[in-house]
Tab-separated table of C-alpha atoms in Angstrom:
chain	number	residue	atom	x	y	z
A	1	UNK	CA	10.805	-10.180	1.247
A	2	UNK	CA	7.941	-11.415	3.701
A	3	UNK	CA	4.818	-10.356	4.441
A	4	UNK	CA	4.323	-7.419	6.178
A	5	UNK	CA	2.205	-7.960	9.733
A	6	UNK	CA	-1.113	-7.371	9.173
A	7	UNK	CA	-2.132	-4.039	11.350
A	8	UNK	CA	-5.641	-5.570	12.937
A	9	UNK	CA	-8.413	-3.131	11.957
A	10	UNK	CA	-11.727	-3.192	13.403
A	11	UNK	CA	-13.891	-5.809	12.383
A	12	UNK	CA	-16.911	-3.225	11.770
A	13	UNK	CA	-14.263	-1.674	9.129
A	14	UNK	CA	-13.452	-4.788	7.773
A	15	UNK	CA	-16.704	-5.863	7.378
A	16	UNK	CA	-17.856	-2.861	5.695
A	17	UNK	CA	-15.000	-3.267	2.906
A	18	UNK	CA	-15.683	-6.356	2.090
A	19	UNK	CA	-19.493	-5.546	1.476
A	20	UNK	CA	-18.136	-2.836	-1.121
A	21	UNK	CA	-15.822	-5.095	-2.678
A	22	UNK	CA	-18.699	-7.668	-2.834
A	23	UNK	CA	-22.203	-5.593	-3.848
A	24	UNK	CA	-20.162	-3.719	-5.983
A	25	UNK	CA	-17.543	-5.825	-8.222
A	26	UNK	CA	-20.211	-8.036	-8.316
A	27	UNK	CA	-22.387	-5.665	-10.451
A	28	UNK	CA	-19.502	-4.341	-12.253
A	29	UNK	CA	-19.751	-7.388	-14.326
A	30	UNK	CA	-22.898	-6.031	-15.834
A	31	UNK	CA	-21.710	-1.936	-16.067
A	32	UNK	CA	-19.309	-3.478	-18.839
A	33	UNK	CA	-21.689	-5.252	-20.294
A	34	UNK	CA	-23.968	-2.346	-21.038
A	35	UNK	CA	-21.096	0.272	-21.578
A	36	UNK	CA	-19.280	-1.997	-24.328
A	37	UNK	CA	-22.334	-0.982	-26.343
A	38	UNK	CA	-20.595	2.323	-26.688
A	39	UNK	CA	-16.890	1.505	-26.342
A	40	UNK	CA	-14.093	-0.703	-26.756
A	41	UNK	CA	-12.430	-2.647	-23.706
A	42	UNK	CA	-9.186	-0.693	-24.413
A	43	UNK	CA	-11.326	3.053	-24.687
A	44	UNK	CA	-13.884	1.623	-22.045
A	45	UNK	CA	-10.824	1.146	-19.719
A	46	UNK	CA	-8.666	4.123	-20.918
A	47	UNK	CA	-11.875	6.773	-20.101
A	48	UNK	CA	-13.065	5.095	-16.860
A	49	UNK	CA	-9.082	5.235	-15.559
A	50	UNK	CA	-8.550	8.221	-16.986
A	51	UNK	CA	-11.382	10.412	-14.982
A	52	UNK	CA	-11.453	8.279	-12.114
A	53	UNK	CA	-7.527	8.868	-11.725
A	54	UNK	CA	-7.068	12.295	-12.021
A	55	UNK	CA	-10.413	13.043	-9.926
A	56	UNK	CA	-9.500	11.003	-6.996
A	57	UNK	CA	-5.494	11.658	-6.934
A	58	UNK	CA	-6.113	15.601	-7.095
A	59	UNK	CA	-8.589	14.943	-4.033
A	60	UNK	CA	-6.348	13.117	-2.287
A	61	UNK	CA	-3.481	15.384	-3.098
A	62	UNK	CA	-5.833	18.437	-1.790
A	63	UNK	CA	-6.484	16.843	1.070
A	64	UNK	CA	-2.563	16.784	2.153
A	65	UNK	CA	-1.341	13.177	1.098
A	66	UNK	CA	2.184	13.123	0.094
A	67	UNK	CA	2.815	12.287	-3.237
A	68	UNK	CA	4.220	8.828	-3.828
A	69	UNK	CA	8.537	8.537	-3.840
A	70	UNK	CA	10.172	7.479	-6.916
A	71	UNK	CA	10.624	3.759	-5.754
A	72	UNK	CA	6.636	4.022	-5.256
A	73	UNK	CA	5.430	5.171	-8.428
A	74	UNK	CA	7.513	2.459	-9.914
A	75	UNK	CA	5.640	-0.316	-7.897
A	76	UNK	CA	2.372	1.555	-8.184
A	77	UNK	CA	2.894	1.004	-12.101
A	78	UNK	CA	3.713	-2.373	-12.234
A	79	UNK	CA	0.893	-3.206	-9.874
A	80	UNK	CA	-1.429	-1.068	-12.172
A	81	UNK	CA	-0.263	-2.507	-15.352
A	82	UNK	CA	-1.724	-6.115	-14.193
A	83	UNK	CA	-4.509	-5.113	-11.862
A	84	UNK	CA	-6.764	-2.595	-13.754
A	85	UNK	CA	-4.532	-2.503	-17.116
A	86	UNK	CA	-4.415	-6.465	-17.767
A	87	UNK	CA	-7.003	-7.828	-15.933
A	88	UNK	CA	-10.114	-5.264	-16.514
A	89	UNK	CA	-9.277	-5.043	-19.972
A	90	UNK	CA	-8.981	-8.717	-20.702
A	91	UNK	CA	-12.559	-9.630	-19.212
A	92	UNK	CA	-13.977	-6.456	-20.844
A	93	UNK	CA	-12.655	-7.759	-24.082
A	94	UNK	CA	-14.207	-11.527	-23.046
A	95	UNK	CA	-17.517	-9.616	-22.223
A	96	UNK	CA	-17.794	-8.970	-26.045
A	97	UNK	CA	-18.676	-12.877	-26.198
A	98	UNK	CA	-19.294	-13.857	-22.870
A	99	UNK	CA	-22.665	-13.148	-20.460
A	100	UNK	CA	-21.814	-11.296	-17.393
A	101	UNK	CA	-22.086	-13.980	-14.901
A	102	UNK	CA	-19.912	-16.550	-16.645
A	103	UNK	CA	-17.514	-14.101	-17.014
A	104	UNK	CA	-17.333	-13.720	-13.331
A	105	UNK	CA	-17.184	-17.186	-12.746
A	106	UNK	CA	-14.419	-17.698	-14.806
A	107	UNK	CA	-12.674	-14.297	-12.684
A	108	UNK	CA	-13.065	-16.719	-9.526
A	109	UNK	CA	-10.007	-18.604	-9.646
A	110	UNK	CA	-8.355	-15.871	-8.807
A	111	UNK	CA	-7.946	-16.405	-5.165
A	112	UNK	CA	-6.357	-19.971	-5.940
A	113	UNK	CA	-3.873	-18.388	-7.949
A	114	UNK	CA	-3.531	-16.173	-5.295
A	115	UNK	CA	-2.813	-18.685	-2.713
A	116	UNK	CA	-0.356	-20.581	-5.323
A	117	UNK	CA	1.531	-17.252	-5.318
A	118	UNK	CA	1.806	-16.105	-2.193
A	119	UNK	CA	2.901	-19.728	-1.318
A	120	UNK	CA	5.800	-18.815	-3.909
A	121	UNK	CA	6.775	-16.339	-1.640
A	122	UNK	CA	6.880	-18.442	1.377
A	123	UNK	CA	3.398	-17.123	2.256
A	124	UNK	CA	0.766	-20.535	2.156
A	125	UNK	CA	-2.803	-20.572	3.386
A	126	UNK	CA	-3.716	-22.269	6.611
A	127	UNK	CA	-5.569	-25.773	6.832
A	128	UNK	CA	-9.015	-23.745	6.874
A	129	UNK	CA	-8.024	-21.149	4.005
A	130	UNK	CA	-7.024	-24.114	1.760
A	131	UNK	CA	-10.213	-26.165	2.753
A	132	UNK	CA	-12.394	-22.794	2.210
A	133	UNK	CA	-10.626	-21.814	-1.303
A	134	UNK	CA	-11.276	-25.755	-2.164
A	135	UNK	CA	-14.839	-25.651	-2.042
A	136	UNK	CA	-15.366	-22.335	-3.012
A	137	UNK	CA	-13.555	-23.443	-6.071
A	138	UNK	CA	-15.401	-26.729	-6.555
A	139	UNK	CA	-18.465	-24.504	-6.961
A	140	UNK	CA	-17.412	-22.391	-9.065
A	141	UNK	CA	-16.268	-25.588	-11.502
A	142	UNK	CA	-20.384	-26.575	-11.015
A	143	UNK	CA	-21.571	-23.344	-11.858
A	144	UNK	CA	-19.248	-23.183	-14.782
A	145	UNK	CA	-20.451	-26.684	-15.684
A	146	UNK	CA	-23.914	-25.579	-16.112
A	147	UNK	CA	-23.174	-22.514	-18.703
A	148	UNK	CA	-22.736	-22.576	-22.282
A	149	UNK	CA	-19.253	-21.167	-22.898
A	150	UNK	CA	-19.387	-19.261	-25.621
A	151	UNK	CA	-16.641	-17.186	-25.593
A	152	UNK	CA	-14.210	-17.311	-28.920
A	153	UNK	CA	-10.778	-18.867	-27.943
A	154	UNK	CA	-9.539	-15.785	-27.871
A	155	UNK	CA	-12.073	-14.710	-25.497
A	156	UNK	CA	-11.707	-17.641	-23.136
A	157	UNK	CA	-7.776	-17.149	-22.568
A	158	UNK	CA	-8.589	-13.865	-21.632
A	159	UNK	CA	-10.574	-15.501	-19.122
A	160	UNK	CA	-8.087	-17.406	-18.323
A	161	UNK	CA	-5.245	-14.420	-18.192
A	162	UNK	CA	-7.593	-12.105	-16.544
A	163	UNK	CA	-7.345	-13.507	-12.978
A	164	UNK	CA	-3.635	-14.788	-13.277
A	165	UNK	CA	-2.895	-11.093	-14.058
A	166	UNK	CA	-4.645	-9.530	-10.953
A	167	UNK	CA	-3.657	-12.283	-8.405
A	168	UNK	CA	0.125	-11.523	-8.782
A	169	UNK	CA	-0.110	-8.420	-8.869
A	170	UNK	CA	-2.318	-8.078	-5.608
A	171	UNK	CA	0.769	-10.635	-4.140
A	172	UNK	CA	3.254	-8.774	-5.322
A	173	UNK	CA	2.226	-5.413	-4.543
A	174	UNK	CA	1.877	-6.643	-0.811
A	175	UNK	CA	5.719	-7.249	-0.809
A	176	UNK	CA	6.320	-3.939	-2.070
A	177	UNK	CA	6.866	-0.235	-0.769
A	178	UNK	CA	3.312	1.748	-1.863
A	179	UNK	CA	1.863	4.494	-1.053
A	180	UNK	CA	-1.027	5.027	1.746
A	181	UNK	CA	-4.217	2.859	0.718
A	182	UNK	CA	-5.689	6.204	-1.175
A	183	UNK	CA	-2.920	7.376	-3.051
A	184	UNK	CA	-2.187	3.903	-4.046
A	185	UNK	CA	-5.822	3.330	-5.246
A	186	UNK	CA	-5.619	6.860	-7.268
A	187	UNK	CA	-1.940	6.563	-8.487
A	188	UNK	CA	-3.143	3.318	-9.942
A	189	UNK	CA	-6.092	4.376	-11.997
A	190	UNK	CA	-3.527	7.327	-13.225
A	191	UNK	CA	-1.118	4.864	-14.374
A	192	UNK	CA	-3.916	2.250	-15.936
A	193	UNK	CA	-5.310	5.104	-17.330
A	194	UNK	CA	-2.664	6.727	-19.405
A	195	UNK	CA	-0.992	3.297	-20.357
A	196	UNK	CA	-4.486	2.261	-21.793
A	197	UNK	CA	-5.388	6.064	-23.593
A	198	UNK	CA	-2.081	5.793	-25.440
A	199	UNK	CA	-3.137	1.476	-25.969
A	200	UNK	CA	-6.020	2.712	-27.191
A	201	UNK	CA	-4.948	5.657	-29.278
A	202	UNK	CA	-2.343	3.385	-31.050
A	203	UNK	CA	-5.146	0.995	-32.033
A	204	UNK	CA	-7.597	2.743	-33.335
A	205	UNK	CA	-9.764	1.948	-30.554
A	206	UNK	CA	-9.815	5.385	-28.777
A	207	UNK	CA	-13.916	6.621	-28.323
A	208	UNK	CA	-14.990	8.403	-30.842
A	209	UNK	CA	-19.146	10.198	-30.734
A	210	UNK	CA	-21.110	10.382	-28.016
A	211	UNK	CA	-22.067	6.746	-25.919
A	212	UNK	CA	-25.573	5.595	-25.564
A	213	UNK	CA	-27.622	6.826	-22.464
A	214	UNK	CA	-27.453	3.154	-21.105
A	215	UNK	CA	-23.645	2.729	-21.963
A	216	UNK	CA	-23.095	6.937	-20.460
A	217	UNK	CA	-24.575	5.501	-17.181
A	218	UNK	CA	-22.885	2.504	-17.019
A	219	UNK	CA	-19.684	4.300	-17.499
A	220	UNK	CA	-20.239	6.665	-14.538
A	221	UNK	CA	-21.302	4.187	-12.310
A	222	UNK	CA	-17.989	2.034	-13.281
A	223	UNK	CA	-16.129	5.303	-12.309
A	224	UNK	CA	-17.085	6.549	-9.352
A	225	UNK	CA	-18.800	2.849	-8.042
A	226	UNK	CA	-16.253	0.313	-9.496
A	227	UNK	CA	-13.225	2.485	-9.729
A	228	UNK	CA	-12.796	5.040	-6.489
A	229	UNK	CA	-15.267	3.552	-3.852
A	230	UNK	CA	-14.384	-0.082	-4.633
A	231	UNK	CA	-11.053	-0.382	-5.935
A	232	UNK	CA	-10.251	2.462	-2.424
A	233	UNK	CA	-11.749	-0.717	-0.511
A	234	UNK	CA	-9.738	-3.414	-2.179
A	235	UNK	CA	-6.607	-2.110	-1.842
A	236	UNK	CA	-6.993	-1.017	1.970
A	237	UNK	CA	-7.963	-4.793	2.639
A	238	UNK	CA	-4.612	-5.780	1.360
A	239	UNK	CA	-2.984	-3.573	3.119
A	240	UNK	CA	-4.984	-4.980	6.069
A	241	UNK	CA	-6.443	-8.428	6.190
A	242	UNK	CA	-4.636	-11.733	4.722
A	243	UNK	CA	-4.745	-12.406	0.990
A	244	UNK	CA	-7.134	-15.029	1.080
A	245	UNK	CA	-9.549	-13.209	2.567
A	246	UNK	CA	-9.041	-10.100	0.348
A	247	UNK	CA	-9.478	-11.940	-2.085
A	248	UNK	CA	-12.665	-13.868	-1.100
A	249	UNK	CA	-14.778	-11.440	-3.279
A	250	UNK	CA	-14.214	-13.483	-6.304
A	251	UNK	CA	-16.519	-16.330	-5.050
A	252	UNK	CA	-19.053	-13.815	-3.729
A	253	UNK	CA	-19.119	-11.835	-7.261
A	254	UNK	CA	-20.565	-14.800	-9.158
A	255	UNK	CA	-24.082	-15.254	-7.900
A	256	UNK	CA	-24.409	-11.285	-7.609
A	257	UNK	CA	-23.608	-10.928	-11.648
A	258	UNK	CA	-25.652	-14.309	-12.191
A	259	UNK	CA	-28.644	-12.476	-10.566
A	260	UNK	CA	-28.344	-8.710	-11.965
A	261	UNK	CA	-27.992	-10.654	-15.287
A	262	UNK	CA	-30.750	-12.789	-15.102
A	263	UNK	CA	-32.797	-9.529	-13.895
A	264	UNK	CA	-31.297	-6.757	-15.974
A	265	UNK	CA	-30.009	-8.328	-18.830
A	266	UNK	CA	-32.194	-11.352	-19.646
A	267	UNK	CA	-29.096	-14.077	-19.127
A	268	UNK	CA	-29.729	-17.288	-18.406
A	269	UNK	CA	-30.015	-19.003	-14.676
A	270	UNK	CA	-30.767	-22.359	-13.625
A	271	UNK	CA	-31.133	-24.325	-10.333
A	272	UNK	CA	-28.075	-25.526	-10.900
A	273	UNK	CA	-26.641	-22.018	-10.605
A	274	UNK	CA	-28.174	-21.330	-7.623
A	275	UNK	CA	-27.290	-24.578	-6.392
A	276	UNK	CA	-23.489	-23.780	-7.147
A	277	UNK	CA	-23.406	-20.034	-6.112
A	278	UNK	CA	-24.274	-21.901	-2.869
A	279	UNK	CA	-21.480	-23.615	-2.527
A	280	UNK	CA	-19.311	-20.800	-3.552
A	281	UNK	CA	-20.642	-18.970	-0.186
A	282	UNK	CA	-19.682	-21.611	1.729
A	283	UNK	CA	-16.572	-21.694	0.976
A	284	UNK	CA	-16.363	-17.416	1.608
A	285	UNK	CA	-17.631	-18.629	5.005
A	286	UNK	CA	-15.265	-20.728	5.679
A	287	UNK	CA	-12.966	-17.907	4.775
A	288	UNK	CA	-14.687	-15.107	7.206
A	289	UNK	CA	-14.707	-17.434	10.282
A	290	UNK	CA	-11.207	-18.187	10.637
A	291	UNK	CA	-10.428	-15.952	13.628
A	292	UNK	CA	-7.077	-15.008	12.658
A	293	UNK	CA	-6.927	-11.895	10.310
């Protein structure tokens, strides 16, 4: 199945949901950090889904959306499964080992993968898209370079899975009948969220006692920040704009969760961070200024 054409939204709209998928996935990185002190990445995941889900598919249900058809819950599921059920878990569970910004470094392949799939599909980037992802890429390999990976093996193919998960299913879903952007963004979260309670459950993992003050905040912003105002933006750019630059956000996140950790958190930067976060923004740039959307 191809692509469907893209529907040309305003560039003031565009603009504005890419600056929510950027500020605010980029400082997600850092929410996890501070709520794992009060939850697993299975529970963390299972609550945030869980009340972000039901909260923003019974507004949108109130508001007169139609419920998703049969065929569409099916793709909403499979979509959910990799997007917030795969890939949110598995760099919350390489947060237990990893500092915020390196985590998000590692998340930044994603739009290569990306770009591999939708290639798969018959879908690949232009001449400026490939030269953009190339050296947004190449600074993301620098700014890996100057880390200390310390993630356990484990934690470092979750690193590794996280991004592979969400980049096909952000191509595939794009192939697929789903529901308007808002009912796809809340179906989602229902989905993730009651495939990671009974994950959770199962394990042994499920929250038990009340979180930490710190972690209780971090875990509200992740809902109504991260999850509903976010995720709403993300999935209305891929319903919108061309993958690549949907997916640009992952070499924008980087420097934001370097920062907030340096400042927040007390992680580690270096010139040499700066110097590669950088390069990462060039190759966004490159990205933004094709004209074609």
């Amino acid at each position: 199945m191809s692509d469907a054409p893209l529907r040309h939204p305003s560039a003031a709209a565009t603009a504005i949901a890419l600056a929510l998928v950027y500020l605010v996935w980029g400082s997600t990185y850092l929410g996890i950090h501070f709520a794992l002190e009060s939850f697993s990445p299975l529970g963390l995941g299972a609550v945030r889904f869980l009340i972000a889900g039901f909260a923003f598919y019974g507004w949108v249900r109130w508001r007169g959306h139609a419920a998703p058809t049969r065929l569409q819950w099916r793709n909403v599921t499979v979509t959910a499964v990799l997007l917030l059920g795969a890939a949110n878990t598995l760099v919350a569970y390489a947060q237990q080992t990893v500092d915020s910004g390196l985590a998000a470094v590692a998340v930044a392949s994603m739009p290569l993968w990306a770009a591999l799939f939708a290639g798969m599909y018959g879908t690949w980037p232009q001449r400026r898209d490939v030269l953009g992802l190339v050296i947004g890429f190449s600074g993301v390999v620098l700014l890996n370079a100057g880390g200390e990976l310390r993630a356990s093996p484990l934690g470092a193919l979750a690193l590794l899975g996280a991004p592979l998960a969400w980049a096909f299913g952000s191509v595939w879903s794009r192939r697929q009948d789903m529901p308007v952007p808002l009912v796809n963004t809340a179906a989602q979260m229902v989905v993730a969220g009651m495939v990671l309670t009974a994950l959770a459950i199962a394990s042994g993992t499920w929250p038990s006692g009340m979180p930490t003050l710190k972690a209780g905040l971090a875990l509200a912003y992740l809902i109504v920040f991260g999850s509903i105002i976010a995720f709403s933006a993300y999935v209305w750019l891929l319903q919108h704009v061309r993958p690549a630059l949907a997916t640009s956000y992952a070499y924008v996140n980087p420097p934001i969760a370097l920062v907030l950790g340096a400042v927040l958190a007390g992680e580690r930067i270096t010139t040499l961070d700066y110097v590669a976060s950088a390069i990462t923004l060039l190759g966004v740039a490159l990205l933004l200024t094709r004209r074609s959307q």
